[in-house]
Every structure is written in C-alpha cells, then in structure tokens.
mmCIF file of C-alpha atoms in Angstrom:
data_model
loop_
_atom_site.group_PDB
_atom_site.id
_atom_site.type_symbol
_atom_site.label_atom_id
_atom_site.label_comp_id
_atom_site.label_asym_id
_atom_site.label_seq_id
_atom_site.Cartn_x
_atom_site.Cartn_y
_atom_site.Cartn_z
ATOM 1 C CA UNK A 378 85.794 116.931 110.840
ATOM 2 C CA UNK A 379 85.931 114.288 107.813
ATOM 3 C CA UNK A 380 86.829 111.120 107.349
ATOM 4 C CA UNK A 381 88.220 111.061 104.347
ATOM 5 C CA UNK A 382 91.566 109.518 104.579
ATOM 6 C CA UNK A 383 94.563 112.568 105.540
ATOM 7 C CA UNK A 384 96.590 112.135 101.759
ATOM 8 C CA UNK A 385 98.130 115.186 102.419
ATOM 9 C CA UNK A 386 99.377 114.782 105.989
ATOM 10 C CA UNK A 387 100.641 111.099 105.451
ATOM 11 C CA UNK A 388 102.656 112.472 102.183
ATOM 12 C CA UNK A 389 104.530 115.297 103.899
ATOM 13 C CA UNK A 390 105.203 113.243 106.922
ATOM 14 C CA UNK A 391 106.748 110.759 104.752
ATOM 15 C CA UNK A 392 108.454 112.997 102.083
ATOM 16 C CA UNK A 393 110.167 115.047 105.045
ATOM 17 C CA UNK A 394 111.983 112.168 106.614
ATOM 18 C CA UNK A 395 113.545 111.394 103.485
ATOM 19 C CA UNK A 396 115.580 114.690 103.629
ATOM 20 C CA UNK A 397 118.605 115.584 106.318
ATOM 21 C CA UNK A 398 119.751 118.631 107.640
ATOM 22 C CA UNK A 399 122.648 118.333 105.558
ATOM 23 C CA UNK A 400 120.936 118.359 102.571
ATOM 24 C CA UNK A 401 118.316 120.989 103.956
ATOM 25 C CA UNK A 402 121.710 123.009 104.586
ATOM 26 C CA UNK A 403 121.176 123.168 108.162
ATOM 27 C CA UNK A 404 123.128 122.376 111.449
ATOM 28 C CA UNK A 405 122.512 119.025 112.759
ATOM 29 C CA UNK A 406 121.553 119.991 115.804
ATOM 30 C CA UNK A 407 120.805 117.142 118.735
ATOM 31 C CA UNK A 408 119.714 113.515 118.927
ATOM 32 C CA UNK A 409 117.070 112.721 116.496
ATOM 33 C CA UNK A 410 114.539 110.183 117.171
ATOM 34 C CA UNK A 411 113.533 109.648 113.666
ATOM 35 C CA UNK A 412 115.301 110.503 110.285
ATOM 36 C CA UNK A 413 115.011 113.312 108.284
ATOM 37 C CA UNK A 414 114.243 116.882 108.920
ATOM 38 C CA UNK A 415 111.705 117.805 112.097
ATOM 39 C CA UNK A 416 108.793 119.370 111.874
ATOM 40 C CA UNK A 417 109.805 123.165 113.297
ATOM 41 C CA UNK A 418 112.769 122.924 110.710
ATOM 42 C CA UNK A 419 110.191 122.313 107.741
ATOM 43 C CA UNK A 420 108.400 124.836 108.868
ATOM 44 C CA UNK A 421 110.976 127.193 109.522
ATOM 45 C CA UNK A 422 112.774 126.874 106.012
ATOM 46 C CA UNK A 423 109.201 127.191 104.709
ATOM 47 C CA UNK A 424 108.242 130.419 106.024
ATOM 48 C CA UNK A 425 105.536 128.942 108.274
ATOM 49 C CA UNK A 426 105.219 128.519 111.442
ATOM 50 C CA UNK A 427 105.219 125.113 113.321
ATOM 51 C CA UNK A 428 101.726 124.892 114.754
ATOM 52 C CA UNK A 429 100.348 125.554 111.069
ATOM 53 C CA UNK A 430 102.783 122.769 109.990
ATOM 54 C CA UNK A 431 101.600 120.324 112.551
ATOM 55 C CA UNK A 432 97.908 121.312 111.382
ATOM 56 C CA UNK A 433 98.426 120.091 107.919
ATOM 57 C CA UNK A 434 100.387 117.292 108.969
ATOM 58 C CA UNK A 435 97.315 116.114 111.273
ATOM 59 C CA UNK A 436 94.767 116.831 108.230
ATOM 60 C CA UNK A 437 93.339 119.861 110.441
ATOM 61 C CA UNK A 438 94.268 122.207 107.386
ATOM 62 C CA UNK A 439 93.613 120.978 104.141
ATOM 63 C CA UNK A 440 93.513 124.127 102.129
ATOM 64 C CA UNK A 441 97.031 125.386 102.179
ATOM 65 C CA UNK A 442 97.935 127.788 99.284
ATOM 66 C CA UNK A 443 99.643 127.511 96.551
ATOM 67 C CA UNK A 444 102.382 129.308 97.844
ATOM 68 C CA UNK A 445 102.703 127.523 101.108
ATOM 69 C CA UNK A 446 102.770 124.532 99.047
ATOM 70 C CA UNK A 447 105.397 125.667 97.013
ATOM 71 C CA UNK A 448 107.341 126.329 99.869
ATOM 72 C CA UNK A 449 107.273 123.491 101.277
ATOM 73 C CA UNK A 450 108.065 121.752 97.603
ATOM 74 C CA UNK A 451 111.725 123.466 97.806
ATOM 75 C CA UNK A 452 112.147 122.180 101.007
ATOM 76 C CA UNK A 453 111.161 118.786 100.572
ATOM 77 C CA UNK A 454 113.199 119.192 97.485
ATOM 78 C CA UNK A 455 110.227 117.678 95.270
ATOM 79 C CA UNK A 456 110.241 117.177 91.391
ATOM 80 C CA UNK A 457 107.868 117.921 89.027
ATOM 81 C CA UNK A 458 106.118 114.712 89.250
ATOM 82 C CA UNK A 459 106.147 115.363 93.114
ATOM 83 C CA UNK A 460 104.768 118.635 93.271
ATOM 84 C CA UNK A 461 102.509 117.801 90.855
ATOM 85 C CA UNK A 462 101.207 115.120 93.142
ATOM 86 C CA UNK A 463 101.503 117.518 95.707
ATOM 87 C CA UNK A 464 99.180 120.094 94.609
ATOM 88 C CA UNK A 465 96.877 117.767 93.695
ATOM 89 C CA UNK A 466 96.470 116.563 97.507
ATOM 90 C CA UNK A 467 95.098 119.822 98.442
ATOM 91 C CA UNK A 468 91.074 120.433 98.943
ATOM 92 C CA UNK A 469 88.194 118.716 101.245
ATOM 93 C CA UNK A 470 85.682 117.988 98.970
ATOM 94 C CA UNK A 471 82.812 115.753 99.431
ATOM 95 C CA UNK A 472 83.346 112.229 98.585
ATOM 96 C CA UNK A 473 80.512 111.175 95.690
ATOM 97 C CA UNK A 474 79.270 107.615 96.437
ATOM 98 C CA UNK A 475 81.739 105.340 94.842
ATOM 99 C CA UNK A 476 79.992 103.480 91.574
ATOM 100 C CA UNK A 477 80.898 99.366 90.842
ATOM 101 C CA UNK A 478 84.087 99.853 89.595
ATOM 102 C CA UNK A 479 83.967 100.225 85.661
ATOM 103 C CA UNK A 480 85.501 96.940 83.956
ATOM 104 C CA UNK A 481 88.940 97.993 81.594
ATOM 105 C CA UNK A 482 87.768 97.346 78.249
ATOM 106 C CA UNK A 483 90.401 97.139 75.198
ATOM 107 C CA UNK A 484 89.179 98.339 71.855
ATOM 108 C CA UNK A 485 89.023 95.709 69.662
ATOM 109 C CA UNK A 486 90.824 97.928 66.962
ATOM 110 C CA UNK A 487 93.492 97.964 69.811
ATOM 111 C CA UNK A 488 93.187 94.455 70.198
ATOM 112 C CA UNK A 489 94.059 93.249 66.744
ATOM 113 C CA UNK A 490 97.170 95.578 66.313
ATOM 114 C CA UNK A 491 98.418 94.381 69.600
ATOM 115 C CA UNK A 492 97.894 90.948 67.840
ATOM 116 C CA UNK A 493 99.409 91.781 64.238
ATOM 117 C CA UNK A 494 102.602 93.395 65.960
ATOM 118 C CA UNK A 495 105.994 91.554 65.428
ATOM 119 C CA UNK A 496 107.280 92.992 68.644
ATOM 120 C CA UNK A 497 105.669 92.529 72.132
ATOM 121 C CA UNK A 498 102.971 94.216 73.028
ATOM 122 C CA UNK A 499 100.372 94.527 75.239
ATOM 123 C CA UNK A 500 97.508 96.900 77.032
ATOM 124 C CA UNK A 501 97.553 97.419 80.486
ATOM 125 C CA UNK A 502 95.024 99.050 82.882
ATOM 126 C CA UNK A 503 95.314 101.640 85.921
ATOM 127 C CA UNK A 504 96.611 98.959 88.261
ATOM 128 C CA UNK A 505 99.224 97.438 85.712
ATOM 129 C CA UNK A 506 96.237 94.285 85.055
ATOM 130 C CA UNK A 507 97.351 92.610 81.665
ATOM 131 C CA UNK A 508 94.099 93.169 79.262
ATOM 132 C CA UNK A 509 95.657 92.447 75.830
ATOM 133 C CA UNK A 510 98.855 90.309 74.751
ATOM 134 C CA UNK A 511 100.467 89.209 72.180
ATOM 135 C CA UNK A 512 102.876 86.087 71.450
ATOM 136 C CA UNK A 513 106.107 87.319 71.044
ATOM 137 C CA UNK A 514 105.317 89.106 74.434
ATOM 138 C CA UNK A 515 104.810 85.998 76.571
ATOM 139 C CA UNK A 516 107.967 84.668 74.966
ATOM 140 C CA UNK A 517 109.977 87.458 76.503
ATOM 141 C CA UNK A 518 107.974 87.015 79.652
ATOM 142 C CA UNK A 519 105.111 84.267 80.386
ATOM 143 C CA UNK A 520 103.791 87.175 82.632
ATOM 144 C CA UNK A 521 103.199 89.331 80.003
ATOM 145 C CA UNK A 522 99.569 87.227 79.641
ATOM 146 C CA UNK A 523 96.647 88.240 80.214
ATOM 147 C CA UNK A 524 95.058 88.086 83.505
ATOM 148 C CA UNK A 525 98.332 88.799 85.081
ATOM 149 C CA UNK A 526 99.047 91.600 87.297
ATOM 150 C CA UNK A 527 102.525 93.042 86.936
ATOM 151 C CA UNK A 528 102.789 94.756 90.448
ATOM 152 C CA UNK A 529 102.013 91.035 92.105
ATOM 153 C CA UNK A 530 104.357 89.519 89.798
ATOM 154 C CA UNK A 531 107.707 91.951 90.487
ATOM 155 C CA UNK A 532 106.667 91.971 94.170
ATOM 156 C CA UNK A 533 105.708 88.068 94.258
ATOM 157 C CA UNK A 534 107.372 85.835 91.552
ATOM 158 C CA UNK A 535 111.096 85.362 91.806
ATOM 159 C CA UNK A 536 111.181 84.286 88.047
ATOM 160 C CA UNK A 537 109.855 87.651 86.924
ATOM 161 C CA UNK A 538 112.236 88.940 89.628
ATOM 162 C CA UNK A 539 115.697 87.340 87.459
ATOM 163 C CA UNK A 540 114.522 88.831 84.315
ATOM 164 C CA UNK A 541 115.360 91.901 84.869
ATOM 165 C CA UNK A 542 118.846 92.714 86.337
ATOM 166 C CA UNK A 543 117.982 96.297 87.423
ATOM 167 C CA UNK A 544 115.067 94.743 89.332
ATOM 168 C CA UNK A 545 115.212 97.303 92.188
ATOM 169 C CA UNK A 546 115.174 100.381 90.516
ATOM 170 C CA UNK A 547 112.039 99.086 88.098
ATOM 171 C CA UNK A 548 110.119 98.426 90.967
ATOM 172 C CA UNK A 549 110.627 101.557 92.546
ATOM 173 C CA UNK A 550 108.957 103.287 88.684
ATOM 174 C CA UNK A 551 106.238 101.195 89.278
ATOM 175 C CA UNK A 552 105.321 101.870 92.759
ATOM 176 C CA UNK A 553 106.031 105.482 91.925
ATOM 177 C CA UNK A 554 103.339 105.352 88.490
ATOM 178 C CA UNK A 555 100.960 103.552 90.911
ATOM 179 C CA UNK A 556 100.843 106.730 93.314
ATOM 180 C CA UNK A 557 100.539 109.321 90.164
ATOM 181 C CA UNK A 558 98.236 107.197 89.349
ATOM 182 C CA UNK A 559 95.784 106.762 91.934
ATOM 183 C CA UNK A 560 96.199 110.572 93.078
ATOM 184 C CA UNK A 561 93.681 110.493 96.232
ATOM 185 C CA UNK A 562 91.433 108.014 94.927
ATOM 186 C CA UNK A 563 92.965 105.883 98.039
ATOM 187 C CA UNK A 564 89.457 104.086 98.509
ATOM 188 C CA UNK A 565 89.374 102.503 95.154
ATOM 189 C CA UNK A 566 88.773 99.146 95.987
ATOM 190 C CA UNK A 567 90.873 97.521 93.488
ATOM 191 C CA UNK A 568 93.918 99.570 95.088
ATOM 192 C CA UNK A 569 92.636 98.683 98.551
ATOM 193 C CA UNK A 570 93.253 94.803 97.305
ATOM 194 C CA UNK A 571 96.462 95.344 95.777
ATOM 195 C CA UNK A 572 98.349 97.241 97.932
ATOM 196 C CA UNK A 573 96.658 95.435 101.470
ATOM 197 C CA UNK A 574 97.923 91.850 99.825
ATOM 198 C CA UNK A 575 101.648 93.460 98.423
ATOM 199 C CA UNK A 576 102.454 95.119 102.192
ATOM 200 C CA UNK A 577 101.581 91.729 104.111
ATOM 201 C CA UNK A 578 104.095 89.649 101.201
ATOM 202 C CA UNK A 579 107.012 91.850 100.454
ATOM 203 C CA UNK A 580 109.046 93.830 102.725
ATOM 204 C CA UNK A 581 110.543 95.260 99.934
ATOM 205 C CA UNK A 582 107.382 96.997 98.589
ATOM 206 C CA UNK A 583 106.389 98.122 102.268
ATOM 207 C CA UNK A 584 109.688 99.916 102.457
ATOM 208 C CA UNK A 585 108.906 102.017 98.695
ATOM 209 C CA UNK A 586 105.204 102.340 99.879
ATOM 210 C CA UNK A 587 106.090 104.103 102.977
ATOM 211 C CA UNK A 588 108.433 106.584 100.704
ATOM 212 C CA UNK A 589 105.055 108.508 98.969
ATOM 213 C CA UNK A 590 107.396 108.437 96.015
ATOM 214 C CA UNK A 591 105.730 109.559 92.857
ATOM 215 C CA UNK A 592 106.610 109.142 88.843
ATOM 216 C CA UNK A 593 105.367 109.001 85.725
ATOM 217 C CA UNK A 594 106.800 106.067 83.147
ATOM 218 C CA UNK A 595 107.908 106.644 79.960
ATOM 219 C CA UNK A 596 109.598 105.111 77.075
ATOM 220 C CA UNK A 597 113.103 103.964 78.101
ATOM 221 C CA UNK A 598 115.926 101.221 77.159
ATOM 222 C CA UNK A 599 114.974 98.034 79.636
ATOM 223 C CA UNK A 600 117.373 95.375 80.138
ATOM 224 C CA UNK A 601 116.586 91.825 80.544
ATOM 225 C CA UNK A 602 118.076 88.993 81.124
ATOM 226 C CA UNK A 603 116.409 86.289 79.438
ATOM 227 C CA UNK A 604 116.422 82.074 80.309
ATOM 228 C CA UNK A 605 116.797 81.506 76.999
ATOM 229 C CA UNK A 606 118.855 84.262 75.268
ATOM 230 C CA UNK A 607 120.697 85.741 77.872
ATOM 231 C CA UNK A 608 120.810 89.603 78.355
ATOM 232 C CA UNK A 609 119.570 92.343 75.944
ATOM 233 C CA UNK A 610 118.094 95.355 75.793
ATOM 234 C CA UNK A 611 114.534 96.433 74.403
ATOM 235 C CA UNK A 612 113.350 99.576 73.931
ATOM 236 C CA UNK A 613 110.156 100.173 76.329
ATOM 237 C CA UNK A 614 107.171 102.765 74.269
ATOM 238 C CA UNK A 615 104.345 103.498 76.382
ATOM 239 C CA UNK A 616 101.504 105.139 74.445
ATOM 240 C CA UNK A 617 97.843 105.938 76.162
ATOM 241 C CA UNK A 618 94.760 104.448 73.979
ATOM 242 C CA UNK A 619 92.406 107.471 73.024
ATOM 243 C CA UNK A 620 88.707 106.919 75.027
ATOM 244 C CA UNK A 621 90.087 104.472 77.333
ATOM 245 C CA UNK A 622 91.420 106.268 80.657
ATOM 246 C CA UNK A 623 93.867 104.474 82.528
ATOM 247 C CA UNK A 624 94.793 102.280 79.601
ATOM 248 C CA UNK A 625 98.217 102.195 78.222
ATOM 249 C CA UNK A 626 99.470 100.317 75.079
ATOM 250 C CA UNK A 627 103.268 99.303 75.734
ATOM 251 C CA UNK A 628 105.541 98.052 72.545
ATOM 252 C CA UNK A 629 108.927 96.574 73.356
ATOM 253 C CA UNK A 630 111.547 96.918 70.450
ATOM 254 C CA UNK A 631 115.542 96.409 69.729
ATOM 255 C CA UNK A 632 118.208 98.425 67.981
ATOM 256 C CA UNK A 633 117.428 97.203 64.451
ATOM 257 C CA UNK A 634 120.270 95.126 63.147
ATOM 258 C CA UNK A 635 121.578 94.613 66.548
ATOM 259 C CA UNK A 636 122.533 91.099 68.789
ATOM 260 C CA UNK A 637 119.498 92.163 70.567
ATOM 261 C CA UNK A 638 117.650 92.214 67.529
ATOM 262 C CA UNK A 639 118.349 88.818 66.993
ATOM 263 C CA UNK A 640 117.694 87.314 69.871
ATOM 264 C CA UNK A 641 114.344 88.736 69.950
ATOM 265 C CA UNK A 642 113.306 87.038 66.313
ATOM 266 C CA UNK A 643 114.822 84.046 67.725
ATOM 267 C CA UNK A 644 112.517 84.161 70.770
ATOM 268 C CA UNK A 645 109.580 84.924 68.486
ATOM 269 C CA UNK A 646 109.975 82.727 66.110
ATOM 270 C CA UNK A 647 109.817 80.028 68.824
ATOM 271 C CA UNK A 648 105.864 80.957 69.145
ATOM 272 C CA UNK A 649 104.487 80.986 65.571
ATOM 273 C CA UNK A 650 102.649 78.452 64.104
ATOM 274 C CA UNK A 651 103.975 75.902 62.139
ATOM 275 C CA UNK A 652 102.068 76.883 58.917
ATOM 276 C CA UNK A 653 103.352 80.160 59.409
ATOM 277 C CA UNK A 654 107.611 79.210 59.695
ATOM 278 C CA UNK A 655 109.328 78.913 56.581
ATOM 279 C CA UNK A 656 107.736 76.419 54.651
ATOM 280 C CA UNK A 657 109.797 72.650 54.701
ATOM 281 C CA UNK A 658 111.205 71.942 51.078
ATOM 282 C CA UNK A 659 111.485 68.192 49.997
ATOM 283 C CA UNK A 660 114.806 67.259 48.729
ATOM 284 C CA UNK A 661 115.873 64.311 46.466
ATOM 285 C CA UNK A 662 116.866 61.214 48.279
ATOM 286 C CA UNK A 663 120.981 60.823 47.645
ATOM 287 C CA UNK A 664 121.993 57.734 49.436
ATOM 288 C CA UNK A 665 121.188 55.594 46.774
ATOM 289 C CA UNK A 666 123.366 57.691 44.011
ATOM 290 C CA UNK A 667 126.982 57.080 43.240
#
C-alpha cells in the first residue's frame, strides 16, 4: 500500500464520464446512474478486462503499460496534451521529502526588458503569480501587477471577469495549463492553497477541476474588452525564460497599424511620465494683436 495520492485513478474516473456511448460508438444500453461510459465498457473497448480496470481506477495497479495506456487513450478519446499527461501518471515511486518551496526569482536581465517594452509584459511563475510587470500592462489590466495571482483573479474578481468577453473558454486554458503543469506534484503546497481556496469560492472552477482537463498555452489572438477603449484584440506570446523553470515571459501586441493598435498607444500613453510625453511648446500670446 502507499499513500501517495491515486493521480491516475481520479483522472480516468473523471476523463471517462466525459464520454457517451454514442460517441464511444456503442448501444446505450440501460439506465445509467452517472454520465459517461461505465467501467466494463472502458474496459471492454480497451482490450482489458473489468477487474484490471477497476484495479487502476482504485490505485491498486499503478504500472499499466504503455500499451494499455494507449488503449485506453483512444477510448477516452484523449489529445496529445492528454495522453501526455496520461503517461506521465503512471509509476509508484517513493516520494523524496518535500524541500521549502524555492522562491520564483526573475532575472534581472528579464526584469529590465519587461520594463523597456512598449507593449505589456510581464513574468509569471508555475501557479500564474505575477513576478514582473510593466506599465502599459496594468493599463490594459490593473491585475497584471505584481503580487497578483491570475487564477484568483478570473475565478474571484468580476472586473477581471468583464475584460475579457470569451471569459469561459480562457478559464478553462488556464485550469487546463495548471494540471500540465503540476503533473503529480499534487502535494505542492502552494497548489494545495490555491486550488483548496478556488473550489470553496467558485462553482465555476469546481465544475473544470472535476473535468482532469489538461493543455498547454500558447501564443494566440485574445480579445478584450476594455473600460476605457472598448473591445480589441492583442496578440498573446508566451516565451519560457532560460534557467528559470516554471517561469514564463508573456508579451501582448496588436496588428500594427490597426484600431487596435491605437487604442493600445492610447492606453499607454495614459501611464508615462510627464517628462517623458511630448514635450509642451509655448506659444505667443494673440489676444492682444489686431
């Protein structure tokens, strides 16, 4: 026995109630208590047979094959990122004594092109902690500061929440980078914190938790939909920081010459320095001239 916590089990128990018989391409056959495919029909599509099923399930087996794991990938109709995540679950190894948690450290190279960048930018950590901004990225979002956490802040803050009108669907790429992320380091206390404090506030983030979804981010058009422009769209780059695991440098940028474009100088502008606007040019007095 082991008590290390049953990744595996909990993954395919909640990854196989997310497909139906119809999809599976089988009869739907009686009254089903809970949604998705049953155990015996995994197994059977799989190739296995139900009590070895029910074994990994229960964390009784934790060294499946490859090729049982594969199997069960097609029926579970995983992706890359999900099998992936999948094979990555397998193994009983002995747990080394956690260390204090390392603190996220930016570079301060890193740090002073995130701060001589005309577009936003910052560096965020494992758990989506804001490390490094600059100003034109708290004008697009007075989250994007540091000592913010974006996960609390989609979940939490119903301001963050308006800015973006495809709100759903970029919470569900976050919660699915958080569980790439993490892998089976479920202990971590930093993730214990975050993810105890986001399934007691939102309902919402219960409901993607309890999917086991899993995706990496990359750089994609984002639409916002700001207080004080309106809506555009930004160009989201996501680029990992060489020696720094876990840390990601994200740039946001418009279509040059665009309406988007615009707006974004305009909100920009708003946070520079006075000496640093174009400089005020003294002009004759005229209303005493004829």
């Amino acid at each position: 026995m082991t008590n290390r916590p049953n990744t595996l089990g909990e993954y395919l128990k909640a990854r196989h109630g997310l497909v139906t018989p119809e999809d599976a391409g089988i009869p739907d056959v009686g009254v089903r208590r809970v949604p998705g495919l049953r155990r015996e029909e995994v197994a059977m599509l799989a190739g296995i047979s139900a009590d070895y099923y029910l074994r990994l399930e229960r964390g009784r087996d934790r060294n499946p094959s490859t090729q049982v794991l594969e199997s069960l990938a097609r029926v579970l109709q995983l992706n890359d990122d999900h099998v992936a995540y999948l094979l990555s679950l397998v193994g009983d190894q002995p747990r080394r004594p956690r260390r204090r948690a390392r603190k996220e450290v930016v570079p301060v190279g890193v740090q002073k092109l995130v701060e001589s960048l005309g577009q936003p930018a910052y560096v965020e950590g494992r758990y989506f902690d804001i490390l490094v901004a600059n100003a034109s990225a708290t004008a697009l979002s007075p989250r994007f500061a540091v000592g913010r956490n974006q996960l609390r802040d989609m979940f939490l803050e119903p301001a963050d929440q308006a800015l973006y009108p495809d709100w759903r669907n970029s919470t569900r790429c976050l919660i699915g980078n958080l569980r790439r992320a993490v892998g089976t380091d479920v202990d971590d206390p930093r993730f214990v914190e975050l993810v105890g404090e986001l399934s007691l506030a939102s309902p919402w983030f219960r409901e993607l938790w309890a999917r086991h979804d899993v995706k990496a981010q990359f750089g994609a058009p984002m639409q916002f939909d700001h207080p004080t422009v309106g809506e555009m769209t930004l160009y989201r780059e996501r680029m990992s920081i060489d020696g720094t695991p876990g840390l990601e440098l994200v740039i946001f940028h418009p279509e040059p010459g665009s309406a988007d474009a615009e707006k974004l100088a305009l909100l920009s502008s708003a946070t520079l320095p006075v000496s640093s606007r174009e400089p005020k040019v003294d002009r004759p007095d005229r209303s005493n001239l004829t």
